[in-house]
Amino acid sequence: MHRILIIGATGTVGSQVVSQLSAAGVQVRAMARNPDAAGLPPQVEVVRGDLTVPATLDGCLDGIDTVFLVWVAPPATVAPALERIAKHARRIVFLSAPLKTAHPLFQQPNPARALGERIERLIEASGLQWTFLRPGMLAANARVWWAPQIRGGDVVRWPYLAVPTAPIDERDIAAVAVRALCEEGHAGAEYVITGPESLSQFEQVATIGRVIGRSLRIEEISPDEARREWLTIMPLSVVNMLLDAWAAATGQPAFVTSTVAEITGTPARTFREWATDHAAEFRA
Ligand SMILES: NC(=O)c1ccc[n+]([C@@H]2O[C@H](COP(=O)([O-])OP(=O)(O)OC[C@H]3O[C@@H](n4cnc5c(N)ncnc54)[C@H](OP(=O)(O)O)[C@@H]3O)[C@@H](O)[C@H]2O)c1
């Protein structure tokens, strides 16, 4: 029986990992910076911890042998945090990105990529048994990118509308994570996880419109317009990461894998299914 700690348990992917493990009757501990606001199922043990203060990990890791790690914290404490994890745990499943996939969407240099590579190198050298999950674009980005515009009116302004991606549902990433956390046979595996179909960004917005029964006007804006507008709501490194990735991927079909079906036995959900299940978030 694995004793599993989820780091990033309140986030998009981690919260799904927690609920799927709990639903399967697996005992799980969640780390959160603010346990009172974690909003996790009542049977889940929630312990306070912060990746930027590595000493707080010791209490979270006590009695744990398997860790699911999401790292969105600043990079300064990566090495001491991983040292502590390696001292307690035997196995780690790290939510990374398709860092080694030869598709231009995934090959542009940026600070997030450099951090992911550094974490992977440290994990590989740690003696932990590891599995790297490499999801492509998350379907859930639509909540951040398009929901505010769609809730506010019928016009969606966006750059690189023709660029296709294969959006992956966070529940499917979590389903692969659960297998890697609970089963043998995933050590050293690097799972590139995408949704089942290549869809342009235009088609993704149009899908949301159809699902919520609204006719949206989808307008292309230039990368410079996007950069100017987004700098008020996103850090420059994130704006550049997105614009560079789409620029490089222009004219290429999305990279699509069947990893979800291969690992879980169930095909990955379509973007339409994701949008249908999240329709309320796009309604005014
Ligand atoms: N979006 C994409 O298209 C995409 C694609 C490929 C890979 N990824 C990777 O996916 C990861 C993000 O996953 P996600 O979307 O599930 O994240 P998310 O929804 O942003 O959640 C982040 C989680 O990290 C926790 N966290 C933040 N700072 C922390 C700290 N200092 N100490 C401990 N926990 C901390 C947050 O917990 P609290 O705030 O509650 O403490 C939260 O649970 C990133 O590493 C990204 O590179 C994303």
GROMACS .gro file of C-alpha atoms and ligand atoms in nm:
model
  332
    1MET     CA    1   0.000   0.000   0.000
    2HIS     CA    2   0.152   0.332  -0.108
    3ARG     CA    3   0.143   0.631   0.119
    4ILE     CA    4   0.112   0.916  -0.127
    5LEU     CA    5   0.178   1.289  -0.087
    6ILE     CA    6   0.036   1.526  -0.349
    7ILE     CA    7   0.227   1.854  -0.388
    8GLY     CA    8   0.018   2.098  -0.592
    9ALA     CA    9  -0.297   1.935  -0.455
   10THR     CA   10  -0.520   2.241  -0.487
   11GLY     CA   11  -0.428   2.306  -0.852
   12THR     CA   12  -0.589   2.206  -1.181
   13VAL     CA   13  -0.412   1.870  -1.217
   14GLY     CA   14  -0.325   1.795  -0.853
   15SER     CA   15  -0.684   1.835  -0.732
   16GLN     CA   16  -0.793   1.576  -0.989
   17VAL     CA   17  -0.518   1.339  -0.877
   18VAL     CA   18  -0.639   1.378  -0.517
   19SER     CA   19  -1.005   1.318  -0.604
   20GLN     CA   20  -0.934   1.017  -0.827
   21LEU     CA   21  -0.712   0.855  -0.561
   22SER     CA   22  -0.969   0.926  -0.288
   23ALA     CA   23  -1.252   0.790  -0.503
   24ALA     CA   24  -1.047   0.470  -0.549
   25GLY     CA   25  -1.011   0.440  -0.171
   26VAL     CA   26  -0.639   0.519  -0.170
   27GLN     CA   27  -0.517   0.706   0.138
   28VAL     CA   28  -0.370   1.032   0.028
   29ARG     CA   29  -0.209   1.329   0.197
   30ALA     CA   30  -0.226   1.671   0.034
   31MET     CA   31   0.024   1.948   0.087
   32ALA     CA   32  -0.112   2.304   0.078
   33ARG     CA   33   0.024   2.642   0.172
   34ASN     CA   34  -0.311   2.722   0.328
   35PRO     CA   35  -0.487   2.401   0.439
   36ASP     CA   36  -0.800   2.590   0.554
   37ALA     CA   37  -0.862   2.711   0.198
   38ALA     CA   38  -0.766   2.384   0.024
   39GLY     CA   39  -1.127   2.277  -0.046
   40LEU     CA   40  -1.035   1.907  -0.079
   41PRO     CA   41  -1.258   1.604  -0.002
   42PRO     CA   42  -1.304   1.564   0.378
   43GLN     CA   43  -1.133   1.223   0.392
   44VAL     CA   44  -0.809   1.376   0.259
   45GLU     CA   45  -0.541   1.463   0.515
   46VAL     CA   46  -0.421   1.816   0.437
   47VAL     CA   47  -0.084   1.928   0.576
   48ARG     CA   48   0.071   2.272   0.557
   49GLY     CA   49   0.385   2.298   0.342
   50ASP     CA   50   0.556   2.544   0.110
   51LEU     CA   51   0.814   2.453  -0.155
   52THR     CA   52   0.989   2.786  -0.100
   53VAL     CA   53   1.050   2.688   0.266
   54PRO     CA   54   1.195   2.336   0.230
   55ALA     CA   55   1.197   2.268   0.608
   56THR     CA   56   0.814   2.266   0.595
   57LEU     CA   57   0.829   1.958   0.370
   58ASP     CA   58   0.956   1.728   0.647
   59GLY     CA   59   0.621   1.711   0.829
   60CYS     CA   60   0.438   1.658   0.499
   61LEU     CA   61   0.675   1.377   0.396
   62ASP     CA   62   0.672   1.189   0.726
   63GLY     CA   63   0.566   0.827   0.652
   64ILE     CA   64   0.532   0.895   0.277
   65ASP     CA   65   0.683   0.669   0.011
   66THR     CA   66   0.540   0.819  -0.310
   67VAL     CA   67   0.516   1.185  -0.418
   68PHE     CA   68   0.323   1.358  -0.697
   69LEU     CA   69   0.502   1.685  -0.767
   70VAL     CA   70   0.377   2.000  -0.938
   71TRP     CA   71   0.631   2.284  -0.927
   72VAL     CA   72   0.502   2.634  -1.003
   73ALA     CA   73   0.704   2.797  -0.724
   74PRO     CA   74   1.015   3.011  -0.793
   75PRO     CA   75   1.329   2.806  -0.871
   76ALA     CA   76   1.552   2.905  -0.576
   77THR     CA   77   1.459   2.611  -0.348
   78VAL     CA   78   1.437   2.332  -0.606
   79ALA     CA   79   1.755   2.152  -0.492
   80PRO     CA   80   1.688   2.150  -0.114
   81ALA     CA   81   1.321   2.061  -0.166
   82LEU     CA   82   1.410   1.764  -0.387
   83GLU     CA   83   1.678   1.653  -0.139
   84ARG     CA   84   1.413   1.637   0.132
   85ILE     CA   85   1.172   1.447  -0.092
   86ALA     CA   86   1.446   1.196  -0.182
   87LYS     CA   87   1.529   1.145   0.185
   88HIS     CA   88   1.175   1.029   0.265
   89ALA     CA   89   1.021   0.891  -0.053
   90ARG     CA   90   1.106   0.606  -0.288
   91ARG     CA   91   0.901   0.709  -0.592
   92ILE     CA   92   0.814   1.040  -0.757
   93VAL     CA   93   0.576   1.131  -1.040
   94PHE     CA   94   0.664   1.478  -1.172
   95LEU     CA   95   0.425   1.692  -1.378
   96SER     CA   96   0.661   1.823  -1.645
   97ALA     CA   97   0.606   1.918  -2.011
   98PRO     CA   98   0.698   1.768  -2.354
   99LEU     CA   99   1.057   1.891  -2.322
  100LYS     CA  100   1.198   1.625  -2.556
  101THR     CA  101   0.923   1.614  -2.820
  102ALA     CA  102   1.046   1.730  -3.159
  103HIS     CA  103   0.748   1.955  -3.235
  104PRO     CA  104   0.810   2.332  -3.258
  105LEU     CA  105   0.529   2.408  -3.010
  106PHE     CA  106   0.737   2.239  -2.740
  107GLN     CA  107   1.089   2.335  -2.842
  108GLN     CA  108   1.113   2.712  -2.782
  109PRO     CA  109   1.357   2.826  -2.511
  110ASN     CA  110   1.194   2.989  -2.206
  111PRO     CA  111   1.248   3.003  -1.827
  112ALA     CA  112   0.974   2.746  -1.749
  113ARG     CA  113   1.137   2.496  -1.982
  114ALA     CA  114   1.480   2.557  -1.825
  115LEU     CA  115   1.331   2.503  -1.478
  116GLY     CA  116   1.160   2.181  -1.587
  117GLU     CA  117   1.486   2.048  -1.731
  118ARG     CA  118   1.670   2.134  -1.411
  119ILE     CA  119   1.411   1.961  -1.191
  120GLU     CA  120   1.425   1.651  -1.412
  121ARG     CA  121   1.808   1.637  -1.391
  122LEU     CA  122   1.794   1.663  -1.012
  123ILE     CA  123   1.526   1.393  -0.990
  124GLU     CA  124   1.725   1.162  -1.221
  125ALA     CA  125   2.031   1.205  -0.998
  126SER     CA  126   1.836   1.167  -0.672
  127GLY     CA  127   1.806   0.790  -0.658
  128LEU     CA  128   1.425   0.820  -0.660
  129GLN     CA  129   1.226   0.592  -0.889
  130TRP     CA  130   1.071   0.847  -1.125
  131THR     CA  131   0.803   0.893  -1.388
  132PHE     CA  132   0.773   1.216  -1.589
  133LEU     CA  133   0.432   1.323  -1.716
  134ARG     CA  134   0.459   1.546  -2.022
  135PRO     CA  135   0.121   1.700  -2.104
  136GLY     CA  136   0.082   1.930  -2.402
  137MET     CA  137  -0.150   2.232  -2.384
  138LEU     CA  138  -0.406   2.192  -2.107
  139ALA     CA  139  -0.772   2.232  -2.209
  140ALA     CA  140  -0.808   2.422  -1.880
  141ASN     CA  141  -0.604   2.712  -2.024
  142ALA     CA  142  -0.933   2.808  -2.193
  143ARG     CA  143  -1.066   2.915  -1.852
  144VAL     CA  144  -0.789   3.171  -1.813
  145TRP     CA  145  -0.755   3.273  -2.178
  146TRP     CA  146  -1.112   3.291  -2.309
  147ALA     CA  147  -1.367   3.264  -2.025
  148PRO     CA  148  -1.332   3.630  -1.915
  149GLN     CA  149  -1.387   3.754  -2.274
  150ILE     CA  150  -1.680   3.516  -2.335
  151ARG     CA  151  -1.846   3.604  -2.004
  152GLY     CA  152  -1.803   3.972  -2.087
  153GLY     CA  153  -1.945   3.973  -2.443
  154ASP     CA  154  -1.960   3.795  -2.777
  155VAL     CA  155  -1.616   3.892  -2.909
  156VAL     CA  156  -1.301   3.688  -2.850
  157ARG     CA  157  -0.978   3.856  -2.963
  158TRP     CA  158  -0.679   3.621  -2.988
  159PRO     CA  159  -0.354   3.581  -3.183
  160TYR     CA  160  -0.247   3.279  -3.392
  161LEU     CA  161  -0.605   3.154  -3.433
  162ALA     CA  162  -0.502   2.907  -3.706
  163VAL     CA  163  -0.244   2.733  -3.487
  164PRO     CA  164  -0.361   2.389  -3.378
  165THR     CA  165  -0.298   2.220  -3.044
  166ALA     CA  166  -0.436   1.898  -2.894
  167PRO     CA  167  -0.584   2.020  -2.564
  168ILE     CA  168  -0.569   1.764  -2.285
  169ASP     CA  169  -0.830   1.733  -2.011
  170GLU     CA  170  -0.679   1.757  -1.661
  171ARG     CA  171  -0.881   1.449  -1.558
  172ASP     CA  172  -0.695   1.242  -1.818
  173ILE     CA  173  -0.354   1.365  -1.701
  174ALA     CA  174  -0.462   1.274  -1.347
  175ALA     CA  175  -0.576   0.928  -1.460
  176VAL     CA  176  -0.227   0.859  -1.601
  177ALA     CA  177  -0.073   1.001  -1.282
  178VAL     CA  178  -0.282   0.767  -1.065
  179ARG     CA  179  -0.154   0.465  -1.260
  180ALA     CA  180   0.206   0.582  -1.226
  181LEU     CA  181   0.159   0.649  -0.853
  182CYS     CA  182  -0.015   0.323  -0.767
  183GLU     CA  183   0.106   0.057  -1.012
  184GLU     CA  184   0.444  -0.100  -1.074
  185GLY     CA  185   0.599  -0.075  -1.420
  186HIS     CA  186   0.616   0.303  -1.473
  187ALA     CA  187   0.970   0.364  -1.344
  188GLY     CA  188   1.178   0.564  -1.593
  189ALA     CA  189   0.874   0.627  -1.816
  190GLU     CA  190   0.820   0.964  -1.984
  191TYR     CA  191   0.457   0.994  -2.090
  192VAL     CA  192   0.374   1.258  -2.351
  193ILE     CA  193   0.005   1.316  -2.290
  194THR     CA  194  -0.222   1.504  -2.532
  195GLY     CA  195  -0.588   1.525  -2.615
  196PRO     CA  196  -0.721   1.303  -2.897
  197GLU     CA  197  -0.744   1.561  -3.177
  198SER     CA  198  -0.563   1.850  -3.342
  199LEU     CA  199  -0.784   2.162  -3.317
  200SER     CA  200  -0.696   2.516  -3.415
  201GLN     CA  201  -0.735   2.781  -3.150
  202PHE     CA  202  -1.022   2.920  -3.361
  203GLU     CA  203  -1.195   2.579  -3.352
  204GLN     CA  204  -1.145   2.557  -2.977
  205VAL     CA  205  -1.315   2.893  -2.914
  206ALA     CA  206  -1.589   2.805  -3.163
  207THR     CA  207  -1.645   2.475  -2.978
  208ILE     CA  208  -1.699   2.663  -2.654
  209GLY     CA  209  -1.947   2.892  -2.832
  210ARG     CA  210  -2.144   2.594  -2.967
  211VAL     CA  211  -2.146   2.422  -2.627
  212ILE     CA  212  -2.287   2.728  -2.450
  213GLY     CA  213  -2.525   2.805  -2.738
  214ARG     CA  214  -2.373   3.143  -2.827
  215SER     CA  215  -2.253   3.281  -3.156
  216LEU     CA  216  -1.909   3.427  -3.082
  217ARG     CA  217  -1.718   3.666  -3.307
  218ILE     CA  218  -1.361   3.538  -3.307
  219GLU     CA  219  -1.115   3.806  -3.416
  220GLU     CA  220  -0.746   3.761  -3.494
  221ILE     CA  221  -0.515   4.013  -3.326
  222SER     CA  222  -0.145   4.058  -3.399
  223PRO     CA  223   0.119   3.918  -3.162
  224ASP     CA  224   0.220   4.278  -3.080
  225GLU     CA  225  -0.136   4.370  -2.983
  226ALA     CA  226  -0.157   4.057  -2.769
  227ARG     CA  227   0.175   4.134  -2.599
  228ARG     CA  228   0.066   4.492  -2.519
  229GLU     CA  229  -0.268   4.381  -2.374
  230TRP     CA  230  -0.149   4.074  -2.185
  231LEU     CA  231   0.142   4.243  -2.010
  232THR     CA  232  -0.111   4.396  -1.771
  233ILE     CA  233  -0.234   4.048  -1.666
  234MET     CA  234   0.058   3.805  -1.722
  235PRO     CA  235   0.433   3.812  -1.657
  236LEU     CA  236   0.646   3.893  -1.964
  237SER     CA  237   0.808   3.546  -1.956
  238VAL     CA  238   0.465   3.377  -1.987
  239VAL     CA  239   0.351   3.613  -2.266
  240ASN     CA  240   0.671   3.544  -2.463
  241MET     CA  241   0.653   3.169  -2.396
  242LEU     CA  242   0.302   3.149  -2.546
  243LEU     CA  243   0.361   3.381  -2.842
  244ASP     CA  244   0.692   3.215  -2.932
  245ALA     CA  245   0.539   2.866  -2.913
  246TRP     CA  246   0.245   2.953  -3.140
  247ALA     CA  247   0.465   3.143  -3.386
  248ALA     CA  248   0.690   2.839  -3.419
  249ALA     CA  249   0.397   2.598  -3.454
  250THR     CA  250   0.224   2.795  -3.731
  251GLY     CA  251   0.137   2.567  -4.022
  252GLN     CA  252   0.207   2.242  -3.832
  253PRO     CA  253  -0.058   1.993  -3.723
  254ALA     CA  254  -0.066   1.942  -3.346
  255PHE     CA  255   0.133   1.659  -3.192
  256VAL     CA  256  -0.122   1.393  -3.086
  257THR     CA  257  -0.050   1.083  -2.876
  258SER     CA  258  -0.264   0.791  -2.759
  259THR     CA  259  -0.089   0.772  -2.420
  260VAL     CA  260  -0.408   0.815  -2.216
  261ALA     CA  261  -0.574   0.518  -2.387
  262GLU     CA  262  -0.256   0.309  -2.367
  263ILE     CA  263  -0.201   0.368  -1.995
  264THR     CA  264  -0.559   0.387  -1.864
  265GLY     CA  265  -0.751   0.178  -2.118
  266THR     CA  266  -0.990   0.470  -2.184
  267PRO     CA  267  -0.944   0.722  -2.469
  268ALA     CA  268  -0.861   1.081  -2.381
  269ARG     CA  269  -1.159   1.316  -2.357
  270THR     CA  270  -1.224   1.553  -2.647
  271PHE     CA  271  -1.207   1.930  -2.607
  272ARG     CA  272  -1.584   1.934  -2.661
  273GLU     CA  273  -1.630   1.705  -2.359
  274TRP     CA  274  -1.405   1.932  -2.151
  275ALA     CA  275  -1.600   2.243  -2.264
  276THR     CA  276  -1.935   2.074  -2.194
  277ASP     CA  277  -1.828   1.984  -1.840
  278HIS     CA  278  -1.701   2.340  -1.780
  279ALA     CA  279  -1.976   2.528  -1.965
  280ALA     CA  280  -2.091   2.711  -1.652
  281GLU     CA  281  -1.754   2.887  -1.628
  282PHE     CA  282  -1.809   3.045  -1.972
  283ARG     CA  283  -2.167   3.159  -1.913
  284ALA     CA  284  -2.219   3.516  -1.806
  285LIG     N1  285  -0.094   2.494  -1.870
  285LIG     C1  286  -0.042   2.415  -1.961
  285LIG     O1  287  -0.083   2.413  -2.078
  285LIG     C2  288   0.069   2.320  -1.922
  285LIG     C3  289   0.122   2.235  -2.018
  285LIG     C4  290   0.225   2.147  -1.983
  285LIG     C5  291   0.275   2.147  -1.853
  285LIG     N2  292   0.221   2.232  -1.760
  285LIG     C6  293   0.279   2.231  -1.626
  285LIG     O2  294   0.177   2.208  -1.532
  285LIG     C7  295   0.216   2.270  -1.409
  285LIG     C8  296   0.098   2.346  -1.353
  285LIG     O3  297  -0.003   2.255  -1.316
  285LIG     P1  298  -0.147   2.306  -1.274
  285LIG     O4  299  -0.207   2.378  -1.390
  285LIG     O5  300  -0.220   2.194  -1.212
  285LIG     O6  301  -0.106   2.416  -1.165
  285LIG     P2  302  -0.198   2.520  -1.091
  285LIG     O7  303  -0.342   2.495  -1.116
  285LIG     O8  304  -0.142   2.656  -1.118
  285LIG     O9  305  -0.170   2.483  -0.939
  285LIG     C9  306  -0.046   2.505  -0.881
  285LIG    C10  307  -0.039   2.430  -0.750
  285LIG    O10  308   0.090   2.453  -0.692
  285LIG    C11  309   0.072   2.496  -0.558
  285LIG     N3  310   0.178   2.587  -0.521
  285LIG    C12  311   0.205   2.709  -0.572
  285LIG     N4  312   0.312   2.762  -0.509
  285LIG    C13  313   0.351   2.672  -0.415
  285LIG    C14  314   0.452   2.670  -0.318
  285LIG     N5  315   0.537   2.773  -0.301
  285LIG     N6  316   0.462   2.561  -0.239
  285LIG    C15  317   0.377   2.459  -0.252
  285LIG     N7  318   0.278   2.454  -0.343
  285LIG    C16  319   0.266   2.561  -0.423
  285LIG    C17  320  -0.064   2.562  -0.554
  285LIG    O11  321  -0.111   2.545  -0.422
  285LIG     P3  322  -0.161   2.659  -0.323
  285LIG    O12  323  -0.160   2.789  -0.402
  285LIG    O13  324  -0.297   2.616  -0.280
  285LIG    O14  325  -0.064   2.655  -0.213
  285LIG    C18  326  -0.143   2.473  -0.649
  285LIG    O15  327  -0.189   2.358  -0.582
  285LIG    C19  328   0.334   2.360  -1.439
  285LIG    O16  329   0.451   2.303  -1.390
  285LIG    C20  330   0.335   2.367  -1.590
  285LIG    O17  331   0.466   2.382  -1.640
  285LIG    C21  332   0.120   2.317  -1.791
   0.00000   0.00000   0.00000
